[in-house]
PDB file of C-alpha atoms in Angstrom:
ATOM      1  CA  MET F  13      -1.868  25.503 -56.437  1.00 79.00           C
ATOM      2  CA  ARG F  14      -1.878  28.659 -54.403  1.00 85.00           C
ATOM      3  CA  THR F  15      -5.358  27.791 -53.116  1.00 88.00           C
ATOM      4  CA  LEU F  16      -4.058  24.435 -51.927  1.00 85.00           C
ATOM      5  CA  LEU F  17      -1.213  26.172 -50.064  1.00 86.00           C
ATOM      6  CA  TYR F  18      -3.799  28.356 -48.281  1.00 87.00           C
ATOM      7  CA  LEU F  19      -6.248  25.531 -47.569  1.00 92.00           C
ATOM      8  CA  LEU F  20      -3.740  23.025 -46.138  1.00 92.00           C
ATOM      9  CA  PRO F  21      -2.493  25.273 -43.317  1.00 92.00           C
ATOM     10  CA  GLY F  22      -6.068  26.387 -42.630  1.00 91.00           C
ATOM     11  CA  MET F  23      -7.205  22.771 -42.349  1.00 94.00           C
ATOM     12  CA  ALA F  24      -4.190  21.951 -40.169  1.00 94.00           C
ATOM     13  CA  VAL F  25      -5.013  24.889 -37.857  1.00 94.00           C
ATOM     14  CA  MET F  26      -8.636  23.723 -37.608  1.00 96.00           C
ATOM     15  CA  ALA F  27      -7.581  20.142 -36.878  1.00 95.00           C
ATOM     16  CA  LEU F  28      -5.178  21.367 -34.198  1.00 96.00           C
ATOM     17  CA  ALA F  29      -7.927  23.536 -32.706  1.00 96.00           C
ATOM     18  CA  VAL F  30     -10.264  20.525 -32.469  1.00 96.00           C
ATOM     19  CA  TRP F  31      -7.462  18.453 -30.916  1.00 96.00           C
ATOM     20  CA  ALA F  32      -6.593  21.222 -28.448  1.00 96.00           C
ATOM     21  CA  TYR F  33     -10.264  21.622 -27.493  1.00 96.00           C
ATOM     22  CA  SER F  34     -10.666  17.869 -26.879  1.00 96.00           C
ATOM     23  CA  GLU F  35      -7.424  17.749 -24.850  1.00 97.00           C
ATOM     24  CA  ASN F  36      -8.567  20.744 -22.793  1.00 97.00           C
ATOM     25  CA  TYR F  37     -11.935  19.089 -22.171  1.00 96.00           C
ATOM     26  CA  GLU F  38     -10.285  15.805 -21.074  1.00 97.00           C
ATOM     27  CA  THR F  39      -7.837  17.703 -18.846  1.00 98.00           C
ATOM     28  CA  GLN F  40     -10.649  19.631 -17.168  1.00 97.00           C
ATOM     29  CA  GLU F  41     -12.526  16.380 -16.602  1.00 97.00           C
ATOM     30  CA  ALA F  42      -9.415  14.724 -15.111  1.00 97.00           C
ATOM     31  CA  LEU F  43      -8.860  17.743 -12.822  1.00 98.00           C
ATOM     32  CA  ASN F  44     -12.474  17.536 -11.651  1.00 98.00           C
ATOM     33  CA  ASP F  45     -12.023  13.822 -10.962  1.00 98.00           C
ATOM     34  CA  VAL F  46      -8.841  14.529  -8.981  1.00 98.00           C
ATOM     35  CA  GLU F  47     -10.602  17.244  -6.974  1.00 98.00           C
ATOM     36  CA  THR F  48     -13.522  14.885  -6.231  1.00 98.00           C
ATOM     37  CA  LEU F  49     -11.129  12.142  -5.147  1.00 98.00           C
ATOM     38  CA  GLN F  50      -9.172  14.513  -2.938  1.00 98.00           C
ATOM     39  CA  ARG F  51     -12.426  15.654  -1.315  1.00 98.00           C
ATOM     40  CA  LYS F  52     -13.385  12.026  -0.704  1.00 98.00           C
ATOM     41  CA  ILE F  53      -9.937  11.257   0.728  1.00 98.00           C
ATOM     42  CA  GLY F  54     -10.281  14.218   3.110  1.00 98.00           C
ATOM     43  CA  THR F  55     -13.710  13.029   4.211  1.00 98.00           C
ATOM     44  CA  GLU F  56     -12.430   9.489   4.761  1.00 98.00           C
ATOM     45  CA  ARG F  57      -9.469  10.808   6.764  1.00 98.00           C
ATOM     46  CA  GLU F  58     -11.844  12.777   8.983  1.00 98.00           C
ATOM     47  CA  THR F  59     -13.994   9.677   9.441  1.00 98.00           C
ATOM     48  CA  LEU F  60     -10.915   7.613  10.263  1.00 98.00           C
ATOM     49  CA  ALA F  61      -9.780  10.170  12.836  1.00 98.00           C
ATOM     50  CA  ILE F  62     -13.244  10.096  14.440  1.00 98.00           C
ATOM     51  CA  LEU F  63     -13.246   6.290  14.499  1.00 98.00           C
ATOM     52  CA  ARG F  64      -9.764   6.219  16.067  1.00 98.00           C
ATOM     53  CA  ALA F  65     -10.904   8.676  18.728  1.00 98.00           C
ATOM     54  CA  GLU F  66     -13.975   6.536  19.438  1.00 98.00           C
ATOM     55  CA  TRP F  67     -11.826   3.403  19.612  1.00 97.00           C
ATOM     56  CA  ALA F  68      -9.476   5.085  22.064  1.00 97.00           C
ATOM     57  CA  TYR F  69     -12.447   6.298  24.104  1.00 97.00           C
ATOM     58  CA  LEU F  70     -14.040   2.851  24.206  1.00 97.00           C
ATOM     59  CA  ASN F  71     -10.766   1.131  25.143  1.00 96.00           C
ATOM     60  CA  ARG F  72      -9.945   3.289  28.135  1.00 96.00           C
ATOM     61  CA  PRO F  73      -8.495   1.060  30.879  1.00 94.00           C
ATOM     62  CA  GLU F  74     -10.917   2.337  33.534  1.00 95.00           C
ATOM     63  CA  ARG F  75     -13.907   1.675  31.268  1.00 95.00           C
ATOM     64  CA  LEU F  76     -12.691  -1.838  30.437  1.00 91.00           C
ATOM     65  CA  ARG F  77     -12.032  -2.492  34.140  1.00 89.00           C
ATOM     66  CA  ASP F  78     -15.558  -1.340  34.997  1.00 92.00           C
ATOM     67  CA  LEU F  79     -17.027  -3.552  32.255  1.00 90.00           C
ATOM     68  CA  ALA F  80     -15.033  -6.552  33.485  1.00 87.00           C
ATOM     69  CA  ASP F  81     -16.214  -5.927  37.051  1.00 88.00           C
ATOM     70  CA  LEU F  82     -19.808  -5.498  35.890  1.00 90.00           C
ATOM     71  CA  ASN F  83     -19.787  -8.754  33.918  1.00 89.00           C
ATOM     72  CA  PHE F  84     -17.528 -10.789  36.204  1.00 88.00           C
ATOM     73  CA  ASP F  85     -20.285 -13.191  37.291  1.00 88.00           C
ATOM     74  CA  ARG F  86     -21.209 -13.974  33.702  1.00 89.00           C
ATOM     75  CA  LEU F  87     -17.761 -13.936  32.006  1.00 86.00           C
ATOM     76  CA  LYS F  88     -15.438 -14.939  34.876  1.00 84.00           C
ATOM     77  CA  LEU F  89     -12.636 -12.763  33.472  1.00 80.00           C
ATOM     78  CA  LEU F  90      -9.414 -12.839  35.474  1.00 80.00           C
ATOM     79  CA  PRO F  91      -6.077 -11.101  34.898  1.00 81.00           C
ATOM     80  CA  LEU F  92      -3.546 -13.122  32.916  1.00 84.00           C
ATOM     81  CA  THR F  93      -0.721 -14.670  34.874  1.00 88.00           C
ATOM     82  CA  PRO F  94       2.330 -16.587  33.660  1.00 86.00           C
ATOM     83  CA  GLU F  95       0.582 -19.856  34.501  1.00 84.00           C
ATOM     84  CA  HIS F  96      -1.926 -19.195  31.694  1.00 84.00           C
ATOM     85  CA  PHE F  97       0.791 -19.766  29.088  1.00 87.00           C
ATOM     86  CA  ALA F  98       2.297 -23.101  28.055  1.00 85.00           C
ATOM     87  CA  ARG F  99       5.725 -24.038  26.846  1.00 85.00           C
ATOM     88  CA  THR F 100       6.095 -25.242  23.296  1.00 82.00           C
ATOM     89  CA  GLU F 101       7.101 -28.698  24.566  1.00 83.00           C
ATOM     90  CA  GLN F 102       3.673 -29.002  26.192  1.00 83.00           C
ATOM     91  CA  ILE F 103       1.745 -28.464  22.957  1.00 81.00           C
ATOM     92  CA  ALA F 104       0.697 -31.655  21.161  1.00 78.00           C
ATOM     93  CA  TYR F 105       1.574 -31.345  17.471  1.00 73.00           C
ATOM     94  CA  PRO F 106       0.212 -33.840  14.958  1.00 66.00           C
ATOM     95  CA  GLY F 107       2.908 -36.250  13.875  1.00 59.00           C
ATOM     96  CA  THR F 108       3.384 -38.176  10.655  1.00 55.00           C
ATOM     97  CA  ILE F 109       0.722 -40.668  11.788  1.00 57.00           C
ATOM     98  CA  LEU F 110      -1.972 -38.195  10.789  1.00 55.00           C
ATOM     99  CA  GLY F 111      -1.138 -38.234   7.094  1.00 62.00           C
ATOM    100  CA  GLY F 112       1.042 -41.296   6.962  1.00 67.00           C
ATOM    101  CA  PRO F 113       3.518 -42.040   4.217  1.00 71.00           C
ATOM    102  CA  ILE F 114       2.451 -41.608   0.593  1.00 74.00           C
ATOM    103  CA  LEU F 115       2.080 -45.116  -0.844  1.00 78.00           C
ATOM    104  CA  ASN F 116       1.128 -44.391  -4.456  1.00 80.00           C
ATOM    105  CA  PRO F 117       2.786 -41.106  -5.429  1.00 78.00           C
ATOM    106  CA  ILE F 118       1.667 -39.443  -8.655  1.00 81.00           C
ATOM    107  CA  PRO F 119       4.544 -38.224 -10.834  1.00 79.00           C
ATOM    108  CA  VAL F 120       4.293 -34.511 -11.600  1.00 78.00           C
ATOM    109  CA  ASP F 121       6.053 -32.993 -14.552  1.00 73.00           C
ATOM    110  CA  SER F 122       6.071 -29.254 -15.205  1.00 68.00           C
ATOM    111  CA  THR F 123       6.933 -29.571 -18.895  1.00 68.00           C
ATOM    112  CA  GLY F 124       3.386 -30.614 -19.813  1.00 59.00           C
ATOM    113  CA  ALA F 125       4.386 -33.922 -21.410  1.00 58.00           C
ATOM    114  CA  ASN F 126       2.394 -37.000 -20.477  1.00 57.00           C
ATOM    115  CA  PRO F 127       4.496 -39.698 -18.728  1.00 51.00           C
TER     116      PRO F 127
END
């Protein structure tokens, strides 16, 4: 009986040691994953900052003006004026003639029962 009292705590300590080792290993792996992800996020943020700077550089008003002047003969780009916009009353919207009335409607029931 005394041997059993010595073996049970020893087995429990060994089981807890195995559990603690596996938890430590999983925790270290998760921390490495987090570090890798944070490194990737930093790299992507740097890339995004570079892309934003390039976008701002490419969309400088003087550059766009020069490009428009350079390609005017081919593109015929002109500045927008109020006459380029229409009022909503001037836009032709499709009426009910397009679809027409539904002549043979199909009954729909959400309960799943057949009519």
